[in-house]
PDB file of C-alpha atoms in Angstrom:
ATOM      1  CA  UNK A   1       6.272 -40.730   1.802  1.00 52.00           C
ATOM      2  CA  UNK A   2       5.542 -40.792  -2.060  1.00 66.00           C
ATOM      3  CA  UNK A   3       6.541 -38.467  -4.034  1.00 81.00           C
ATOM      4  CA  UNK A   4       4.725 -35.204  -5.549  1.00 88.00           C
ATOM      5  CA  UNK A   5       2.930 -36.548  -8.970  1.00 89.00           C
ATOM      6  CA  UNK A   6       2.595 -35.035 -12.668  1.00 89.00           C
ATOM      7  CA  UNK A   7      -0.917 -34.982 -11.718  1.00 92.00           C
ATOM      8  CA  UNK A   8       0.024 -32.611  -8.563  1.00 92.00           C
ATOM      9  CA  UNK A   9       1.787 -30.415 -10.452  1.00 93.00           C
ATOM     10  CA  UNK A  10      -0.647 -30.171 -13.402  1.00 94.00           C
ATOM     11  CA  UNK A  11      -3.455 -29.599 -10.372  1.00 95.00           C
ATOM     12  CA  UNK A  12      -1.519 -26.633  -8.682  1.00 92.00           C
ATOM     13  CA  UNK A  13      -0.409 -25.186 -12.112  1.00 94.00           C
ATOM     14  CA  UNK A  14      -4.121 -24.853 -12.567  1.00 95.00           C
ATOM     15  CA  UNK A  15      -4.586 -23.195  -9.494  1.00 95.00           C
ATOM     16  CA  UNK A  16      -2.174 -21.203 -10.016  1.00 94.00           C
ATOM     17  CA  UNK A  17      -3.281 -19.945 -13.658  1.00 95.00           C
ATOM     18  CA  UNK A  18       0.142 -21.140 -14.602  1.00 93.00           C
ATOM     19  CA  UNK A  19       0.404 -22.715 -18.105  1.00 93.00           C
ATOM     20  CA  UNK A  20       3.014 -25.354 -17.849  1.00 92.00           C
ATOM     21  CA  UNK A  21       4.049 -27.607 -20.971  1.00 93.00           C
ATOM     22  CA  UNK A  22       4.422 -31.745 -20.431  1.00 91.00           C
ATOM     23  CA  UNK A  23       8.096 -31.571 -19.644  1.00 92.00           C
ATOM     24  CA  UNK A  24       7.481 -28.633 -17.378  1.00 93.00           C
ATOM     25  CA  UNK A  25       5.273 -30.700 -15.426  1.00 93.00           C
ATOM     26  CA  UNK A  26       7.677 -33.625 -15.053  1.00 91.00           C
ATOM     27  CA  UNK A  27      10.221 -31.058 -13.906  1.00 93.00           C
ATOM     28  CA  UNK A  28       8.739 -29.442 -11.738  1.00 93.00           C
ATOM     29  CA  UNK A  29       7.533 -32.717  -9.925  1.00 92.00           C
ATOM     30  CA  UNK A  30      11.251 -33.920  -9.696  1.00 92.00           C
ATOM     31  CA  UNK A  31      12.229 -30.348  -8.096  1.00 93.00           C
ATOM     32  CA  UNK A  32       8.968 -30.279  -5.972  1.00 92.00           C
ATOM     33  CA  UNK A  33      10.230 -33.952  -4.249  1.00 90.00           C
ATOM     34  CA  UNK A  34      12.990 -32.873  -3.967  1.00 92.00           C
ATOM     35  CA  UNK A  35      12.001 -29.703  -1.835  1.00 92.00           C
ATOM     36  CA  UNK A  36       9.540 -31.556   0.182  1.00 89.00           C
ATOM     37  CA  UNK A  37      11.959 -34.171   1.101  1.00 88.00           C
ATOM     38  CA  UNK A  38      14.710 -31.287   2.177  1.00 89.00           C
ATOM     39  CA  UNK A  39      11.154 -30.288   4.387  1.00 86.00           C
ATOM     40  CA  UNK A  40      10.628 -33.554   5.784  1.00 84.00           C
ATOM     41  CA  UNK A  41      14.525 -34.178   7.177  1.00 85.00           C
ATOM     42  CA  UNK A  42      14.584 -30.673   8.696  1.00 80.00           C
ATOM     43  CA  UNK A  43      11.220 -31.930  10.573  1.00 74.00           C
ATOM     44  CA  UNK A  44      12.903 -35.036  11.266  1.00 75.00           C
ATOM     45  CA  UNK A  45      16.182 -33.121  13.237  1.00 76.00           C
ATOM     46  CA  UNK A  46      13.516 -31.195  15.401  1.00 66.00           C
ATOM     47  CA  UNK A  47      12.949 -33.090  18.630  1.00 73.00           C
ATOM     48  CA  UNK A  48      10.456 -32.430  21.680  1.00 76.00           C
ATOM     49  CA  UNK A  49      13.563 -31.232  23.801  1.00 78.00           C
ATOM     50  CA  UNK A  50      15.016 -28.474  21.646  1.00 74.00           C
ATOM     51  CA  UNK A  51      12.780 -25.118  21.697  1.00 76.00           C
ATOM     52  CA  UNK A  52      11.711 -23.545  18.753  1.00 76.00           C
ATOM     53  CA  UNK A  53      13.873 -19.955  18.120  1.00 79.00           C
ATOM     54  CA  UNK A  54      13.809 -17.171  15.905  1.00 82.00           C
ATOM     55  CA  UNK A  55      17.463 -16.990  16.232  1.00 84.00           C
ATOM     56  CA  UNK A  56      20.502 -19.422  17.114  1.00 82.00           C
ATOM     57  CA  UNK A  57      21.735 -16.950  19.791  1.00 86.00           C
ATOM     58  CA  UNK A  58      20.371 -15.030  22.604  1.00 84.00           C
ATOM     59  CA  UNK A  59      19.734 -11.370  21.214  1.00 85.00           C
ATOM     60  CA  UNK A  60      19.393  -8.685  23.792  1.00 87.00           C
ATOM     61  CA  UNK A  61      18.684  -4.950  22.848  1.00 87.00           C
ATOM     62  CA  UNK A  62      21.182  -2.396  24.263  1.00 87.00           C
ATOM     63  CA  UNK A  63      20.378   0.844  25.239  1.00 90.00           C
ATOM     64  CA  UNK A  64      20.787   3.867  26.677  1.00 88.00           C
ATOM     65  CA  UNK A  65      18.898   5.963  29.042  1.00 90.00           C
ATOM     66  CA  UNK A  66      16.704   8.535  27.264  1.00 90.00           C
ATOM     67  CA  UNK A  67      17.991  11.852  29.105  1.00 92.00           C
ATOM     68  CA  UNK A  68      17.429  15.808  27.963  1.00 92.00           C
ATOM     69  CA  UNK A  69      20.967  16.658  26.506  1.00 92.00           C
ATOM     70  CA  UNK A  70      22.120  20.480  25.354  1.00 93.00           C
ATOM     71  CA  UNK A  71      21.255  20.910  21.334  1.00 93.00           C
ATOM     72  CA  UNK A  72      20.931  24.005  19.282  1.00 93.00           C
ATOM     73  CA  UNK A  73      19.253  26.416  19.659  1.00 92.00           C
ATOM     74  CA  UNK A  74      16.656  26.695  16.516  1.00 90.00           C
ATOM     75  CA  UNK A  75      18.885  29.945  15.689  1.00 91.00           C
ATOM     76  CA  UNK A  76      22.074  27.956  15.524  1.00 93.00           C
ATOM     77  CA  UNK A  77      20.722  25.038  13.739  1.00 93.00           C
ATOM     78  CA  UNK A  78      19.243  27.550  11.171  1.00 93.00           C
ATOM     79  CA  UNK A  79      22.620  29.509  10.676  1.00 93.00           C
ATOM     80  CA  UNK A  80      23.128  27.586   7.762  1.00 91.00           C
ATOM     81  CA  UNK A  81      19.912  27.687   5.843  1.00 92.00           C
ATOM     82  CA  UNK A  82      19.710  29.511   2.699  1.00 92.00           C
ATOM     83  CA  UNK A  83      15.869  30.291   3.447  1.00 92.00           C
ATOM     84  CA  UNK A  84      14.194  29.882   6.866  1.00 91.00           C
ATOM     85  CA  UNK A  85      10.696  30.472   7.847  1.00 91.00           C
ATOM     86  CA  UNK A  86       9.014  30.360  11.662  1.00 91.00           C
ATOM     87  CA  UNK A  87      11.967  28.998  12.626  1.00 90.00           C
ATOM     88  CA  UNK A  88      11.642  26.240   9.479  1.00 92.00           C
ATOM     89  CA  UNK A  89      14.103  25.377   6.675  1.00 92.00           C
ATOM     90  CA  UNK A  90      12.261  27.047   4.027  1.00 92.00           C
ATOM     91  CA  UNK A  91      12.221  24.639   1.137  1.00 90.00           C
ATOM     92  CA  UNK A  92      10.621  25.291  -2.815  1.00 87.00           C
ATOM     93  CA  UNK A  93       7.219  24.353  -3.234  1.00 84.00           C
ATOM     94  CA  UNK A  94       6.967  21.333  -5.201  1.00 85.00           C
ATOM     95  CA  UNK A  95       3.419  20.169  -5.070  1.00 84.00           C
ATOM     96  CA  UNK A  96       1.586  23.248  -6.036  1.00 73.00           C
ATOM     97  CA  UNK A  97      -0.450  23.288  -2.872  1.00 67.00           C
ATOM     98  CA  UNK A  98      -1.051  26.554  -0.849  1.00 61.00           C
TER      99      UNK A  98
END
């Protein structure tokens, strides 16, 4: 496979409304290769036997049964509150909206 060009660079620089100087470009194009080539050998380890994952390992989602529990009482879980409102913490209004 040949390798990225100045020319490539200079062409997606333009597209990219990127203003890149001469040295820049031959840089970038050296980097670039070397990136696409990293690309290519990960392609290359992929074969038609091994499935394609998201993860190495199996993840399964534990969890438990959603069941009504005792909690507070809105009384008792106001106790606390400096200010309380229709059974609401009562907070300072910070938007100036009624």
């Amino acid at each position: 496979m040949p390798g990225i060009t100045r020319e490539e660079v200079a062409h997606l620089a333009r597209l990219s409304r990127l203003e890149l100087k001469d040295e820049e470009l031959d840089h970038f194009a050296e980097q670039l290769d070397v990136i696409i080539g990293a690309v290519a050998r990960v392609s290359d380890v992929a074969d038609e036997d091994v499935p394609p994952t998201s993860h190495p390992l199996p993840l399964t989602n534990v969890m438990r049964a959603d069941e009504v529990r005792p909690s507070l009482t809105p009384e008792e879980a106001l106790s606390g509150a400096p200010a309380q409102e229709q059974q609401r913490f009562k907070v300072p209004q910070i938007l100036g909206e009624d």
